[in-house]
Tab-separated table of C-alpha atoms and ligand atoms in Angstrom:
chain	number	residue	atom	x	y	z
A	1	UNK	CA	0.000	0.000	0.000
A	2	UNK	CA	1.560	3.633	-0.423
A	3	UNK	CA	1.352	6.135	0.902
A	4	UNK	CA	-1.627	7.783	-0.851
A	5	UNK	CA	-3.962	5.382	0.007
A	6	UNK	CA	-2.980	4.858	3.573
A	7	UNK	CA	-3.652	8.582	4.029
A	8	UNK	CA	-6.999	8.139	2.271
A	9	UNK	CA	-8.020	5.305	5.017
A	10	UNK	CA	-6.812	7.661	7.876
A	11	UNK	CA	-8.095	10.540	6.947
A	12	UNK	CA	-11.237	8.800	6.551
A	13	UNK	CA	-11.298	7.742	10.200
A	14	UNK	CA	-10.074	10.545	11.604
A	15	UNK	CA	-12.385	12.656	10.133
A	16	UNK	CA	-15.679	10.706	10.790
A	17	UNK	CA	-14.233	10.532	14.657
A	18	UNK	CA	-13.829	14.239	14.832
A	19	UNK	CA	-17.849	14.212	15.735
A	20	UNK	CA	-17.527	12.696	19.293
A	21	UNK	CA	-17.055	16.400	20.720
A	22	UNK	CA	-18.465	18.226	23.917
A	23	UNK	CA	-17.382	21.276	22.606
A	24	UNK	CA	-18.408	20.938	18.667
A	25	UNK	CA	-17.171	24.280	16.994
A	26	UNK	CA	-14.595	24.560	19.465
A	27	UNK	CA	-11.875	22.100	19.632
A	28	UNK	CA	-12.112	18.401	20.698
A	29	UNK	CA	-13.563	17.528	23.915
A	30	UNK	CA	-13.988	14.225	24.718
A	31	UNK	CA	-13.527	13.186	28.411
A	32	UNK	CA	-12.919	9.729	30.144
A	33	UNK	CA	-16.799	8.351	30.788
A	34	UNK	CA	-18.731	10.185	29.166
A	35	UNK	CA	-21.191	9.997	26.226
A	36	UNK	CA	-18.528	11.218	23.987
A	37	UNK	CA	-16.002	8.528	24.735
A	38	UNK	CA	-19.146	5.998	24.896
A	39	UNK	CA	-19.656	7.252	21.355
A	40	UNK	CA	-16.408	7.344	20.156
A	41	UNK	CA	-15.544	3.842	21.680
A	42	UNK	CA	-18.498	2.467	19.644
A	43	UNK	CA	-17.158	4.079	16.365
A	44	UNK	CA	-13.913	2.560	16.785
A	45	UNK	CA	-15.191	-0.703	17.706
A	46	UNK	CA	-16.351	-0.794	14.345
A	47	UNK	CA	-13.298	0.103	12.576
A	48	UNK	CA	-11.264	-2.757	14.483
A	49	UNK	CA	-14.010	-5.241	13.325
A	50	UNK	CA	-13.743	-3.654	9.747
A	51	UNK	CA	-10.223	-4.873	9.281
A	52	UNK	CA	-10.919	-8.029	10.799
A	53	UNK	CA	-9.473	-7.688	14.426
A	54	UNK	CA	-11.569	-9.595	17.306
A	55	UNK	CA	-12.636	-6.848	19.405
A	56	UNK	CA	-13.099	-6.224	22.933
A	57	UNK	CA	-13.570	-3.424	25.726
A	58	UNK	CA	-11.842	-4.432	29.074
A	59	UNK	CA	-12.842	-3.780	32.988
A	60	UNK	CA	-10.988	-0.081	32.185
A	61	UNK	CA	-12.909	0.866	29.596
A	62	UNK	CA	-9.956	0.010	27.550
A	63	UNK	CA	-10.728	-0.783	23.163
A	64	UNK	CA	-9.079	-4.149	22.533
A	65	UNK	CA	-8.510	-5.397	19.336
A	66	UNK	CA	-6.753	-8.958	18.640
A	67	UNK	CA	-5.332	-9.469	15.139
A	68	UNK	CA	-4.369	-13.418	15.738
A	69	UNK	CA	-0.862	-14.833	15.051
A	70	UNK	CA	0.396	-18.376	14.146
A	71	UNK	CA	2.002	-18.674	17.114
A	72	UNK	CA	0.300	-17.353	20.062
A	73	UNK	CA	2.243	-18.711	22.432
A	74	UNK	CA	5.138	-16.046	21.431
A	75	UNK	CA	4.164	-12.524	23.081
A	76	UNK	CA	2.218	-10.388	21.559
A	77	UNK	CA	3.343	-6.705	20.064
A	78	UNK	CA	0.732	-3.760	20.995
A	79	UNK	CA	0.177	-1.109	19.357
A	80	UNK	CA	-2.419	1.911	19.847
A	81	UNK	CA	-2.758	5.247	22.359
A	82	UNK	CA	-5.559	6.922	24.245
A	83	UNK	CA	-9.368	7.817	22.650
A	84	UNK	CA	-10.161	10.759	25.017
A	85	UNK	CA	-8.395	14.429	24.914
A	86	UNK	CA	-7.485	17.479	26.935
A	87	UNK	CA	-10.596	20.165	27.208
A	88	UNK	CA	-11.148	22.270	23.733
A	89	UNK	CA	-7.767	19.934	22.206
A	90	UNK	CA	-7.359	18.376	19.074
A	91	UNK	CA	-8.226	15.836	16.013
A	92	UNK	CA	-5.330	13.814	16.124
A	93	UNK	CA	-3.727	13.650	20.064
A	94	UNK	CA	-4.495	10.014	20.929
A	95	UNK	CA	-6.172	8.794	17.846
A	96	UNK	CA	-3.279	9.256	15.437
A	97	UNK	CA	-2.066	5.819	17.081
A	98	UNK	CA	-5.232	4.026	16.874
A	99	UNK	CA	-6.111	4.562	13.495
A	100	UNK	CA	-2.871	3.986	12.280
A	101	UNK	CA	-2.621	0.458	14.492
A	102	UNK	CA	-5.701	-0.174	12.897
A	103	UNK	CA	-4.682	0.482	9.296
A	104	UNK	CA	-1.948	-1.241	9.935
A	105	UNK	CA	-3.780	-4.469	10.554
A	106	UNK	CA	-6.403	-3.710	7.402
A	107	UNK	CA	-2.971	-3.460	5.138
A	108	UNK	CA	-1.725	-6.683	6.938
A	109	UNK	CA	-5.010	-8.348	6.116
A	110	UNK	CA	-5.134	-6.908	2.979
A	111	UNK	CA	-1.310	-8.883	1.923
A	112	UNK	CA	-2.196	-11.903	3.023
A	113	UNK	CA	0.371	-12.129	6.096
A	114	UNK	CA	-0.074	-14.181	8.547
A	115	UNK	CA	1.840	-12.993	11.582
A	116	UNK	CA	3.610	-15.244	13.929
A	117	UNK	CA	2.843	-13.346	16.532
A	118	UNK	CA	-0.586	-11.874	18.204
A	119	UNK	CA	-1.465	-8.382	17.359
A	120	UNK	CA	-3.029	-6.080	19.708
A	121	UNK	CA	-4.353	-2.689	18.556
A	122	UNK	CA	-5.006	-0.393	21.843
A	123	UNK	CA	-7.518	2.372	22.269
A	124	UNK	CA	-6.642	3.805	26.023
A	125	UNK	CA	-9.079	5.349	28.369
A	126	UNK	CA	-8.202	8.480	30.096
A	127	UNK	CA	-4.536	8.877	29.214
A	128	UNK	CA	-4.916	12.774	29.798
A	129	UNK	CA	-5.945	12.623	33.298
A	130	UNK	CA	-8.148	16.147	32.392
A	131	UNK	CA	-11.228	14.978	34.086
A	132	UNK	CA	-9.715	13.551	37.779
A	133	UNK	CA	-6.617	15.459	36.543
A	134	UNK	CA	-4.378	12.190	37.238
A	135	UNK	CA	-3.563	10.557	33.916
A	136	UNK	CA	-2.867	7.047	32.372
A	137	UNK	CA	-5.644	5.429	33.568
A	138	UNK	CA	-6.058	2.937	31.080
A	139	UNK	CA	-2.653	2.122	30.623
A	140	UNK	CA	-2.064	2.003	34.369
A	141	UNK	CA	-4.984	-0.562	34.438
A	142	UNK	CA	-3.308	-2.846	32.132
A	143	UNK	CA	-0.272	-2.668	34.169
A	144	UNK	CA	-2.378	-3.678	37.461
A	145	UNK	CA	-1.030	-0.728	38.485
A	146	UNK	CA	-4.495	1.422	39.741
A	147	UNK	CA	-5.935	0.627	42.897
A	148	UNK	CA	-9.337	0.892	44.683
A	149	UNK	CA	-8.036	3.286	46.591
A	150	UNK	CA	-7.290	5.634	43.435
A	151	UNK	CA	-10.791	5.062	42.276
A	152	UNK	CA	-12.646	7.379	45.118
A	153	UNK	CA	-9.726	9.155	45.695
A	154	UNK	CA	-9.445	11.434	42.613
A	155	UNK	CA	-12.771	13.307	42.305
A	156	UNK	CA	-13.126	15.414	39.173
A	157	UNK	CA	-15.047	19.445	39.169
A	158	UNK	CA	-18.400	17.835	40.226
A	159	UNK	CA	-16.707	15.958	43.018
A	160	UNK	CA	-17.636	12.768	41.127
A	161	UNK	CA	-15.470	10.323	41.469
A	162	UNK	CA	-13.311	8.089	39.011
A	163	UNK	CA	-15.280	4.534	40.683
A	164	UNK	CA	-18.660	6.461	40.473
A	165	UNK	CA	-18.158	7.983	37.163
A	166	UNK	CA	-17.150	4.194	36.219
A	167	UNK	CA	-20.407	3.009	36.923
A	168	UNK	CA	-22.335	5.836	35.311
A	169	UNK	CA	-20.285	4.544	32.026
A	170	UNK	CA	-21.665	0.994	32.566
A	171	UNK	CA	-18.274	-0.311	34.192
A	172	UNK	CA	-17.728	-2.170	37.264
A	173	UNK	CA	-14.983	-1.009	39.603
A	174	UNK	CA	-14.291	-3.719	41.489
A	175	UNK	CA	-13.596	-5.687	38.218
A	176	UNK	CA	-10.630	-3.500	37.439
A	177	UNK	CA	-7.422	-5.809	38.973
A	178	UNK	CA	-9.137	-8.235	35.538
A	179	UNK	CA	-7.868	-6.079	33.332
A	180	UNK	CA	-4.440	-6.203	34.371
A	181	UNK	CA	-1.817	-8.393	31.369
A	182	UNK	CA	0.554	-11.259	32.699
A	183	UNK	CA	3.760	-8.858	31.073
A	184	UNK	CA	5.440	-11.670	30.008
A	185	UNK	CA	3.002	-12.292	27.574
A	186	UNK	CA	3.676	-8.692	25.446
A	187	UNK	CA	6.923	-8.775	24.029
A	188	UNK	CA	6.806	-4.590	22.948
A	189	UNK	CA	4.883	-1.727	22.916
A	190	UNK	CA	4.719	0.725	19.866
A	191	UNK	CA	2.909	4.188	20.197
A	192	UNK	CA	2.905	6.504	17.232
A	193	UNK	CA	1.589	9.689	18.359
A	194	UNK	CA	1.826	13.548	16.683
A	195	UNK	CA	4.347	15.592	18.192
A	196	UNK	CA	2.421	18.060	19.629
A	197	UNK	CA	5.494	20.677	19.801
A	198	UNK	CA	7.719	22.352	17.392
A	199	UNK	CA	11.176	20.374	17.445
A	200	UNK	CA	10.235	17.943	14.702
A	201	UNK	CA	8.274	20.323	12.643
A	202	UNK	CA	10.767	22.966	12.599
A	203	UNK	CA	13.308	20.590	11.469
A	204	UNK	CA	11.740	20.025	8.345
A	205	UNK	CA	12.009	15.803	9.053
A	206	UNK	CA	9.238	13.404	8.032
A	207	UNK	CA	9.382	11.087	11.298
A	208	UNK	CA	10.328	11.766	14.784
A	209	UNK	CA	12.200	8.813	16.426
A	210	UNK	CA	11.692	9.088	20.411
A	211	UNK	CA	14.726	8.193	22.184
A	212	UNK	CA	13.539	9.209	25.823
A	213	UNK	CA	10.098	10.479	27.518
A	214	UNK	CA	10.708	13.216	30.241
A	215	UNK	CA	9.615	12.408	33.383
A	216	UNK	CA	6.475	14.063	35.467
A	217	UNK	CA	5.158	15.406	38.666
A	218	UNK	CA	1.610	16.895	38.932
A	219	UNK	CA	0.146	18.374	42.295
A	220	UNK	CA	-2.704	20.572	42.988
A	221	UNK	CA	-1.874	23.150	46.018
A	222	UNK	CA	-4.783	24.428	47.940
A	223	UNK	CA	-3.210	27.625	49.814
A	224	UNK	CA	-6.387	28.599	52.437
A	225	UNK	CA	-6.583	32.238	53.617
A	226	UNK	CA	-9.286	34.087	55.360
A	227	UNK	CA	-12.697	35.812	53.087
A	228	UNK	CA	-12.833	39.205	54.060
A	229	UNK	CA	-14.413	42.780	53.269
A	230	UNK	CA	-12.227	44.208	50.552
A	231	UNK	CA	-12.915	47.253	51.541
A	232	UNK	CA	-12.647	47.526	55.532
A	233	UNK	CA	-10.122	45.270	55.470
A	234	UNK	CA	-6.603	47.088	56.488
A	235	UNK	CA	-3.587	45.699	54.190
A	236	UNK	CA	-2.162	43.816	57.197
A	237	UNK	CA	-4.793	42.325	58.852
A	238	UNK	CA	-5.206	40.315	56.229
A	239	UNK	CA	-5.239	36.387	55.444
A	240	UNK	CA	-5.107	36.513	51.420
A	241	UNK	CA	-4.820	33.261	49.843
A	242	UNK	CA	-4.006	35.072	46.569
A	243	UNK	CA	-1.138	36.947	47.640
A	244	UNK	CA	0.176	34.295	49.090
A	245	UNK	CA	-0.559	31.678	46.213
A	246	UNK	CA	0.095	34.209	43.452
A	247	UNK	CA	4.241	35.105	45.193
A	248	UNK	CA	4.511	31.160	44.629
A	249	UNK	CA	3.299	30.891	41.450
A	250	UNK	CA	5.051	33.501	40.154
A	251	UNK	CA	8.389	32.089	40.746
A	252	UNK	CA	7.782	28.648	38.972
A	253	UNK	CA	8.379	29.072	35.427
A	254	UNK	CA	12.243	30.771	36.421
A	255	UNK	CA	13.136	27.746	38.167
A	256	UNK	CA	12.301	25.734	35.003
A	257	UNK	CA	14.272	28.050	33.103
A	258	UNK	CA	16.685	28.107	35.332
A	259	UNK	CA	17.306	23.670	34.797
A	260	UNK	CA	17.594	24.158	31.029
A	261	UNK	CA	17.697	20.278	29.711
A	262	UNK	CA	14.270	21.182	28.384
A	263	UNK	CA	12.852	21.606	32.031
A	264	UNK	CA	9.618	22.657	32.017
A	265	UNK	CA	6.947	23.994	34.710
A	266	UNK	CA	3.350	24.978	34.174
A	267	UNK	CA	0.323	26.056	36.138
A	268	UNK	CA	-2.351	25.675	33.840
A	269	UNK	CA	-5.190	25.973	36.464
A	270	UNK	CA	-5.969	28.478	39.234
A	271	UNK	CA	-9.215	28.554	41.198
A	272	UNK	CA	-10.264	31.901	43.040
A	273	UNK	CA	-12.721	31.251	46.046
A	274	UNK	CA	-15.311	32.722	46.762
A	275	UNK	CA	-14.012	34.671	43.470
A	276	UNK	CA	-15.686	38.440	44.434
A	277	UNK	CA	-14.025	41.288	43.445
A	278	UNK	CA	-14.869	43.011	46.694
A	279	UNK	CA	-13.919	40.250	48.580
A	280	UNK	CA	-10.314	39.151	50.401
A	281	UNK	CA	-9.834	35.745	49.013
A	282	UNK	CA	-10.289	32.555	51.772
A	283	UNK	CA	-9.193	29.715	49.223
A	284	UNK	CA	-6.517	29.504	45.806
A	285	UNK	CA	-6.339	26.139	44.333
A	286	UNK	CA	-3.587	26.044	41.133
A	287	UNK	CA	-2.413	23.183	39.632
A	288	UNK	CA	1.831	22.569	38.861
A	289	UNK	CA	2.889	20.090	35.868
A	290	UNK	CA	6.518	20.173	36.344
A	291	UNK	CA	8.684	17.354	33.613
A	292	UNK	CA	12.016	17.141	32.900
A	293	UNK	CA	14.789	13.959	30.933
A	294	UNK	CA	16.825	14.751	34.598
A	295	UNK	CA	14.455	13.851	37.500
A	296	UNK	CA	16.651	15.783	40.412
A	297	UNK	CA	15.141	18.559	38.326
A	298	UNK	CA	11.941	17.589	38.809
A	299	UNK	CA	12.386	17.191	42.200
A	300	UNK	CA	14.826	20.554	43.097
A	301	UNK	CA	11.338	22.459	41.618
A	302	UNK	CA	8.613	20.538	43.470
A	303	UNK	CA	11.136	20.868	47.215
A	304	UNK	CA	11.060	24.656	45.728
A	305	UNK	CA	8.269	25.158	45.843
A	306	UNK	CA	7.192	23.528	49.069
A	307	UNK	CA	9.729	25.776	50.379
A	308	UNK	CA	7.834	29.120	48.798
A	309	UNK	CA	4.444	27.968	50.137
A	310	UNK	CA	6.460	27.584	53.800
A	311	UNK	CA	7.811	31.097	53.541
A	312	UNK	CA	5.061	33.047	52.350
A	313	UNK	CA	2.408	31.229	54.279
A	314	UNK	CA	4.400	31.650	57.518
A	315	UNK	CA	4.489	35.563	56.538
A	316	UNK	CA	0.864	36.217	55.349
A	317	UNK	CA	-1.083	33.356	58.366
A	318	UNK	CA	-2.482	31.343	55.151
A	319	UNK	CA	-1.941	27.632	55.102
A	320	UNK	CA	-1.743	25.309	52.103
A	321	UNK	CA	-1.637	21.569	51.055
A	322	UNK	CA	-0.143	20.098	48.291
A	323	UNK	CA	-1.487	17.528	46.726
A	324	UNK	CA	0.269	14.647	44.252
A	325	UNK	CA	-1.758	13.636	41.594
A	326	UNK	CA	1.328	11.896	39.441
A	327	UNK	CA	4.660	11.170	40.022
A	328	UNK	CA	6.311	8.951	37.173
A	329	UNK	CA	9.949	9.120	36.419
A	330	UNK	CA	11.898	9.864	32.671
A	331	UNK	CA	12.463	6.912	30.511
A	332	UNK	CA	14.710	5.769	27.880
A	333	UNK	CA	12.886	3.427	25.085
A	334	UNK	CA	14.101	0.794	23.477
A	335	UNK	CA	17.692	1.238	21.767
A	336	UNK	CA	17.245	-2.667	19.633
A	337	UNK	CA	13.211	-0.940	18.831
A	338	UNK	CA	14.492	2.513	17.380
A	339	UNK	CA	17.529	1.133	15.325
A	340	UNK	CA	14.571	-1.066	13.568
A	341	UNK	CA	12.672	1.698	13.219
A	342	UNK	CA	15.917	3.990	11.485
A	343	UNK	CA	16.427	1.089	9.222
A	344	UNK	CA	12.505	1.159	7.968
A	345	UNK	CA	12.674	4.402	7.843
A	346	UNK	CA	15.595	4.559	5.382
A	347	UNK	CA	14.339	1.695	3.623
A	348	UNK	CA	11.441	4.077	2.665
A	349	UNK	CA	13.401	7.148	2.344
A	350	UNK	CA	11.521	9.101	5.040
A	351	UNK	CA	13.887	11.786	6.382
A	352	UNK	CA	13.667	11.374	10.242
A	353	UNK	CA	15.300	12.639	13.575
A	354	UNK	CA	16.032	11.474	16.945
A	355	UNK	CA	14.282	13.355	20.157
A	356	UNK	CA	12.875	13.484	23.382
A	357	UNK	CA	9.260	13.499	23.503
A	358	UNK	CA	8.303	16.218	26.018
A	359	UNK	CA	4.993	15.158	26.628
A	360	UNK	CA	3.665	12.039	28.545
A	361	UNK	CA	1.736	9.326	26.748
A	362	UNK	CA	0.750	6.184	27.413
A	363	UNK	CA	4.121	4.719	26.484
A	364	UNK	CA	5.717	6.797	29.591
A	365	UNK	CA	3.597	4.648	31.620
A	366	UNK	CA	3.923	1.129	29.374
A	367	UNK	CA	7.866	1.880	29.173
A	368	UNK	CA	8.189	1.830	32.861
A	369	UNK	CA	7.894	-2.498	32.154
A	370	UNK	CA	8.040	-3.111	28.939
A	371	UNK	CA	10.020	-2.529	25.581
A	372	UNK	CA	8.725	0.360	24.229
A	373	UNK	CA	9.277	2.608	21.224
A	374	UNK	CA	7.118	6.187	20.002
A	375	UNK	CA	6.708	7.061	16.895
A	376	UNK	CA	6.011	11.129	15.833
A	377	UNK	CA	4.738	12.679	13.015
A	378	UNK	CA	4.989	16.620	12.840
A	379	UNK	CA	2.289	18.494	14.406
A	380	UNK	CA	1.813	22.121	12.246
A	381	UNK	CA	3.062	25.203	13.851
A	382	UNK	CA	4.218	22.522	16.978
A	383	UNK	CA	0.600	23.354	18.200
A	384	UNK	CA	-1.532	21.288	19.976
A	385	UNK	CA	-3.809	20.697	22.662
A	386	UNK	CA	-5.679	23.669	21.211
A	387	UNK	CA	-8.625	23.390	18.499
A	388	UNK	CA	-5.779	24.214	15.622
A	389	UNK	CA	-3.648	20.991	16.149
A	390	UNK	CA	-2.963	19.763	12.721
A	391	UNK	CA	-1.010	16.896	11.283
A	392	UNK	CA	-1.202	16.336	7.620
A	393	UNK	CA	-2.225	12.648	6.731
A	394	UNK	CA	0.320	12.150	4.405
A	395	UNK	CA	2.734	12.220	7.272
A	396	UNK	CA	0.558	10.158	9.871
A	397	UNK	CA	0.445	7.646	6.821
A	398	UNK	CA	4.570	7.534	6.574
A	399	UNK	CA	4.633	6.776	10.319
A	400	UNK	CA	1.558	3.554	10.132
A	401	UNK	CA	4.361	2.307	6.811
A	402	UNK	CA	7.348	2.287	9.282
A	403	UNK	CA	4.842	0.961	11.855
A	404	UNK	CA	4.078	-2.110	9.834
A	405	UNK	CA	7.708	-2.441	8.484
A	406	UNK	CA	8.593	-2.974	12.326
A	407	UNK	CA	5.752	-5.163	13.350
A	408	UNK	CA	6.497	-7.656	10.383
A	409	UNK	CA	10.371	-7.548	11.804
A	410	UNK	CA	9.469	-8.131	14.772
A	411	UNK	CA	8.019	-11.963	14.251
A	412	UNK	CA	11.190	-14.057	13.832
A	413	UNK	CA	12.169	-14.991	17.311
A	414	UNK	CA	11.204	-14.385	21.174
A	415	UNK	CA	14.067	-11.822	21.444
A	416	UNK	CA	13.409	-9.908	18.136
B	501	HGY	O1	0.258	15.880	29.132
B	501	HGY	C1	0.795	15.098	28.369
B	501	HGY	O2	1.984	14.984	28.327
B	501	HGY	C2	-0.035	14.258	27.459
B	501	HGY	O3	-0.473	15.047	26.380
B	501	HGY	N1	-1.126	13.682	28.168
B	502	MN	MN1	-2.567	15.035	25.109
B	503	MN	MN1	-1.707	12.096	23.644
């Protein structure tokens, strides 16, 4: 198949997928259990069982599809990422790697190959971790690796939490330890994914090979002060959770800059209550995403900051808690994984370069255990998690080629 027509298939499913929005108009918004993911889950349901994979959904909420090998005694390869997205995101951040696992197995089909080994094509539930504001749910599931516990303790907006919003989506909690894997029967994991920033793009290259995922810590900091008259209120009788919160906050993104080795630190979210402007604020909640290749980074930021919310709580009589919603550590994929990849890559004549990946994605999880190797293709501009994220088929079809070329030479042996 070239390229032309594996475009034509993915643009075809990507496009009748880009429905399965909250926010139509304005960006994708699909969140972990809800009607959207319900929908879209259906929808690609029917595209695994198009191309001829057996198809199930696991105790996560998980898409599974089987493509069966000759020998399923060997373990399997998987292949996929995650169906929902970030709030007002994009078309192709998650699904990229699901349509393009499932292409893959409709151009395996379509040759005649048998596989010696099972395939598994992967649509994962609540990768983003926008809703509970955790992340890799589903790919934490498979790994037996999400407890009860973590079910009613992350509570999204509403307060509803991840085992009641289960059931809502027709799931049963307790069932989730069932849809952990026995490892040693997945040899590799393979996630092609777009970019989603502006190193790949800007170099002009076809492919993006990922050599290493940064690492990440998430917390959100709840720094309580005292509601007062805004008014009456003399400057230093005050208990102002915003001065106190905003000094902190402040300060973050300098530290990042300060690390260089592509360090990063965001707050994305900041919550004002009771939110008057004629009133002294009693509560700040703000959220910190800090990643980074060199975890004593990540950590010198997070003690930072602990430190800030010491000193200017002390000064101002507001108190705070901070707390962790993620901690996972940077990883280095698969070196014997990426050299396969650079020689399908050539074989095609696809320009390509090696890189970090700077955001998370299921394989930061999967790669924790397992062999693991990511994929990019360019996202335009480097934008995404925004309504404009744009990848142009052509390219996502290039990266499900190279995909294939890697699956079928990865069936010879145990070890391959
Ligand atoms: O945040 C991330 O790195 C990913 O897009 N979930
Ligand atoms: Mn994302
Ligand atoms: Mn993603």
């Amino acid at each position: 198949m070239d390229v032309e027509k594996m475009s034509g298939y993915l643009q075809k499913n990507l496009e009748a997928l880009h429905q399965y929005t909250a926010t139509p108009g304005a960006g994708t918004t699909r969140l972990p259990f809800t009607k959207e993911a319900r929908s879209a889950v259906n929808h690609i349901k029917s595209m695994m069982a198009e191309v001829g994979l057996k198809v199930r959904e696991d105790e996560a909420g998980n898409i599974i599809g089987l493509l069966e090998g000759t020998d399923p005694s060997l373990p399997a390869l998987v292949t996929g990422s995650h169906f929902d997205t970030v709030t007002n995101g994009g078309d192709f951040d998650g699904l990229m790697g699901i349509t393009c696992g499932i292409e893959v197995a409709r151009l395996i089909r379509e040759k005649g190959i048998r596989l010696k080994r099972n395939l598994i094509v992967i649509g994962f539930h609540d990768e983003e971790g926008m809703r509970f504001g955790t992340g890799y749910f589903g790919s934490k599931s498979i790994l037996g690796q999400v407890t009860q516990e973590d079910l009613h303790r992350y509570k999204d907006k509403d307060n509803v939490s991840i085992y009641e919003a289960m059931k809502e989506y027709g799931l049963v909690p307790e069932d989730l330890p069932k849809a952990a894997w026995d490892l040693k029967t997945i040899r590799a994991f393979i996630e092609l994914h777009i970019e989603q920033g502006p190193v790949l793009f800007q170099s002009g290259k076809e492919l993006g090979l990922v050599e290493c995922i940064v690492g990440i810590q998430r917390y959100i900091v709840t720094v309580r002060g005292r509601s007062d008259h805004a008014g009456t209120t003399p400057m230093d009788m005050r208990i102002d959770a915003v001065e106190a919160a905003a000094k902190v906050i402040a300060k973050i993104p300098d530290w990042a800059r300060e690390k260089g080795d592509g360090t990063v630190a965001t707050t994305g979210y900041v919550k004002v209550l009771p939110g008057g402007m004629n009133i002294v604020a009693e509560e700040v909640q703000f959220s910190v995403d800090v990643r980074s290749r060199n975890n004593a980074n990540i950590l010198d930021i997070v003690a930072k900051i602990r430190a800030e919310l010491d000193t200017v709580c002390a000064r101002n009589g507001s108190t705070y808690q901070m707390d962790n919603k993620l901690t996972i550590t940077p990883v280095n994929l698969s070196e014997g994984m990426l050299a396969k990849l650079e020689k399908a890559a050539r074989a095609r004549g696809y320009s390509y370069r090696l890189m970090v990946s700077g955001a998370g994605h299921d394989a930061l999880a999967i790669a924790q255990v397992l062999d693991t190797v990511m994929l990019f293709a360019p996202s335009k501009d480097g934008r995404s998690h925004c309504p404009v994220e744009w990848t142009e088929y052509r390219d996502i079809a290039k990266a499900a080629l190279v995909l294939y070329d890697l699956i079928l030479d990865m069936q010879e042996g145990p070890h391959d």
